[in-house]
Amino acid sequence: MRRIIDDINNWLDSICDDIKNKKWVRGIAKSLLVLAIMACTVYFLYILILFLIRNMDYIILCVGGIVCLIVFFRSLATKKLPKQEVPPVEPQQNYIQFDPIALEETYKLIRDGLCYVVWEKHEGLGVRRPTSSSQLDAPTHHDIVANVPIYHFLVAKYGESHDTYTIMGILQSTLEKKLNNNEIPGISNVPTRYNGQLYPAVMVDNVIDYGDILQIDIALTNEYYCKYRTQRILNSMNASTTSTFKDRDF
């Protein structure tokens, strides 16, 4: 609307300029054009108002019918929509971001200490004596389990070896002695207290027998690891109890 008013003012100013400059033909032509446009506009509005007055009943009937149809179909669509259930809110878990460089440095420290233990106890373990700590490297150095890095190492078996539980016991007791005597540099001997129990700073998490090779998994203890290890033991006890009941029923 503002733009139309500005255009009309510009036309009137242009006509005034033509008259002042004595451009009579041009001024008269613009004036007649403006009058023609205004006459057409007034006539259009007159016809439109006259049409609305004469057909007001039909217009109201059509508009009302369209509105009723829209409301009707919207109500049907609303009834057919399935009830949407609000998804349950999952508890947020605090995942720790580990520095890959720090993990690799820790892996090397544990590997050097484990190499010292295996080199000393290789006969009792039934494994080959490593000539360097790099021989203990596994293809995957670590996995993150329950916010805890579990470090993997490999040793080659030699002759008859004990069962994995016995090997775990030998490794664990030797590692603890080395830590108590400060014979494993770079690893602090600070135990973790969890549920009133002290856990050594370094624990053998698992030993897996792959035939000619043993995989030794080691973890540095903290509250996350102690919780994970306790839960794993409880799960193992529950599984063994269930298996016993099934055997008795059979």
XYZ file of C-alpha atoms in Angstrom:
250
model
C 0.000 0.000 0.000
C 2.796 2.366 0.857
C 4.438 1.654 -2.469
C 1.240 2.453 -4.413
C 0.912 5.809 -2.642
C 4.528 6.605 -3.462
C 3.946 5.736 -7.134
C 0.908 8.040 -7.276
C 2.906 10.873 -5.707
C 5.691 10.336 -8.222
C 3.177 10.493 -11.079
C 1.659 13.747 -9.732
C 5.115 15.268 -9.290
C 6.006 14.257 -12.848
C 2.803 15.894 -14.168
C 3.556 19.076 -12.217
C 7.088 19.137 -13.616
C 5.765 18.788 -17.175
C 3.305 21.649 -16.667
C 6.011 23.865 -15.154
C 8.299 23.077 -18.092
C 5.417 23.808 -20.477
C 5.335 20.268 -21.807
C 1.579 20.493 -22.242
C 1.047 17.437 -24.399
C 3.055 15.179 -22.153
C 1.434 16.567 -18.999
C -2.079 16.220 -20.405
C -1.371 12.650 -21.545
C -0.108 11.622 -18.102
C -3.121 13.307 -16.466
C -5.568 11.469 -18.716
C -3.737 8.182 -18.022
C -3.959 8.725 -14.269
C -7.656 9.585 -14.514
C -8.282 6.478 -16.633
C -6.505 4.240 -14.124
C -8.431 5.767 -11.220
C -11.724 5.406 -13.106
C -10.995 1.747 -13.870
C -10.087 1.083 -10.242
C -13.252 2.711 -8.932
C -15.367 0.833 -11.484
C -13.707 -2.499 -10.516
C -14.354 -1.878 -6.838
C -17.963 -0.919 -7.606
C -18.537 -4.131 -9.571
C -16.843 -6.228 -6.836
C -18.920 -4.707 -4.035
C -22.093 -5.084 -6.069
C -21.252 -8.763 -6.739
C -20.616 -9.436 -3.037
C -23.882 -7.777 -2.023
C -25.968 -9.665 -4.570
C -24.354 -13.069 -3.823
C -23.649 -12.719 -0.099
C -25.835 -15.705 0.823
C -24.065 -18.025 -1.621
C -20.632 -16.820 -0.551
C -21.393 -17.389 3.138
C -22.828 -20.834 2.335
C -19.755 -21.890 0.291
C -17.209 -20.617 2.825
C -19.070 -22.230 5.728
C -19.335 -25.549 3.870
C -15.615 -25.592 3.073
C -14.734 -24.844 6.712
C -17.053 -27.624 7.940
C -15.491 -30.140 5.537
C -11.965 -29.210 6.659
C -12.917 -29.588 10.340
C -14.658 -32.927 9.636
C -11.716 -34.508 7.803
C -9.214 -33.206 10.375
C -11.241 -34.830 13.166
C -11.229 -38.163 11.316
C -7.460 -37.988 10.771
C -6.889 -37.228 14.456
C -8.893 -40.272 15.565
C -6.962 -42.624 13.288
C -3.547 -41.527 14.494
C -1.969 -44.201 16.736
C -1.188 -43.221 20.254
C 2.471 -42.349 20.442
C 4.253 -43.670 23.473
C 6.935 -41.550 25.015
C 10.193 -43.523 24.781
C 11.704 -44.305 28.168
C 14.569 -42.109 29.172
C 17.697 -44.205 29.296
C 20.069 -43.481 32.129
C 23.120 -41.642 30.939
C 26.404 -43.458 31.238
C 29.568 -41.597 31.902
C 32.071 -42.798 29.336
C 35.679 -41.898 29.957
C 37.723 -40.632 27.045
C 41.199 -42.177 27.108
C 44.267 -40.663 25.507
C 45.630 -43.152 22.928
C 49.201 -42.028 23.580
C 48.817 -42.537 27.330
C 47.277 -45.982 26.747
C 50.208 -46.996 24.582
C 52.745 -45.753 27.122
C 50.965 -47.686 29.889
C 50.920 -50.769 27.680
C 54.702 -50.612 27.288
C 55.238 -50.197 31.047
C 53.062 -53.196 31.874
C 54.664 -55.194 29.054
C 58.161 -54.549 30.433
C 57.121 -55.613 33.933
C 55.300 -58.688 32.653
C 58.313 -59.637 30.529
C 60.471 -59.540 33.663
C 57.974 -61.835 35.460
C 57.646 -64.288 32.560
C 61.405 -64.360 32.045
C 61.844 -65.304 35.707
C 58.918 -67.764 36.015
C 58.839 -69.259 32.522
C 59.601 -72.790 33.691
C 56.805 -72.790 36.264
C 54.424 -71.270 33.754
C 55.380 -73.674 30.989
C 56.108 -70.917 28.474
C 59.113 -69.860 26.430
C 61.467 -67.312 27.942
C 61.107 -64.053 25.956
C 64.283 -62.443 24.693
C 62.678 -58.996 24.503
C 59.515 -57.385 25.793
C 58.267 -56.747 22.243
C 57.757 -60.504 21.834
C 54.780 -60.159 24.190
C 52.930 -57.746 21.910
C 49.418 -58.767 20.919
C 47.787 -57.641 17.628
C 45.295 -55.589 19.672
C 47.058 -53.917 22.548
C 43.984 -53.082 24.595
C 40.195 -53.029 24.816
C 38.012 -50.694 26.895
C 35.625 -52.714 29.062
C 33.317 -50.959 31.554
C 35.429 -47.786 31.408
C 38.572 -49.817 32.093
C 41.467 -50.501 29.698
C 42.249 -54.217 29.529
C 45.754 -54.768 28.114
C 46.505 -57.907 26.062
C 49.812 -59.800 25.837
C 50.874 -63.070 24.193
C 53.398 -65.696 25.313
C 54.357 -68.919 23.538
C 53.776 -72.172 25.430
C 56.607 -74.641 25.920
C 56.030 -78.185 27.036
C 53.411 -78.947 29.658
C 51.813 -75.875 31.213
C 49.429 -75.490 34.114
C 45.754 -74.687 33.774
C 44.880 -71.042 33.241
C 43.764 -70.491 36.843
C 47.106 -71.705 38.185
C 48.956 -69.501 35.682
C 46.853 -66.508 36.794
C 47.782 -67.199 40.399
C 51.515 -67.441 39.640
C 51.493 -64.240 37.584
C 49.429 -62.328 40.136
C 51.538 -63.257 43.144
C 54.792 -62.538 41.289
C 53.553 -59.177 40.005
C 52.523 -58.166 43.533
C 55.944 -59.090 44.909
C 57.691 -57.113 42.184
C 55.477 -54.091 42.883
C 56.065 -54.296 46.625
C 59.807 -54.358 46.000
C 59.554 -51.479 43.470
C 60.987 -53.739 40.770
C 58.538 -52.595 38.083
C 59.422 -48.986 37.220
C 56.720 -46.574 36.067
C 53.817 -48.306 37.821
C 52.780 -47.016 41.239
C 51.975 -49.598 43.890
C 48.777 -47.975 45.178
C 45.998 -50.487 45.924
C 42.317 -49.662 45.402
C 39.771 -50.018 48.217
C 36.337 -51.149 47.082
C 33.520 -52.359 49.348
C 35.959 -52.661 52.240
C 38.427 -54.814 50.284
C 41.866 -53.875 48.974
C 42.726 -54.727 45.386
C 46.333 -54.733 44.115
C 47.396 -51.922 41.803
C 47.873 -54.407 38.935
C 45.661 -57.438 38.424
C 45.727 -60.312 35.989
C 42.245 -60.066 34.516
C 42.294 -63.296 32.531
C 44.473 -65.942 30.879
C 43.189 -67.528 27.687
C 44.711 -70.723 26.251
C 44.857 -70.722 22.443
C 46.763 -73.980 22.123
C 50.366 -72.958 21.450
C 49.870 -69.428 22.789
C 48.590 -67.940 26.000
C 46.873 -64.543 26.033
C 47.415 -62.674 29.283
C 45.011 -59.823 30.062
C 46.089 -57.285 32.679
C 44.339 -54.241 34.147
C 45.322 -51.376 36.401
C 42.788 -51.344 39.196
C 40.410 -48.493 39.984
C 36.823 -48.250 41.190
C 35.435 -49.064 37.736
C 37.530 -52.197 37.412
C 36.742 -53.421 40.934
C 33.026 -53.002 40.228
C 33.359 -54.793 36.898
C 35.364 -57.676 38.377
C 32.954 -58.109 41.304
C 29.968 -58.211 38.955
C 31.720 -60.696 36.694
C 32.407 -63.026 39.641
C 28.750 -62.794 40.752
C 27.566 -63.599 37.240
C 29.887 -66.602 37.098
C 28.628 -67.866 40.470
C 24.995 -67.458 39.419
C 25.657 -69.282 36.150
C 27.357 -72.198 37.932
C 24.520 -72.424 40.493
C 21.896 -72.516 37.743
C 23.856 -75.209 35.914
C 24.046 -77.304 39.104
C 20.280 -77.093 39.648
C 19.646 -78.165 36.047
C 21.950 -81.159 36.441
C 20.147 -82.230 39.613
C 16.754 -81.899 37.987
C 17.950 -83.963 35.048
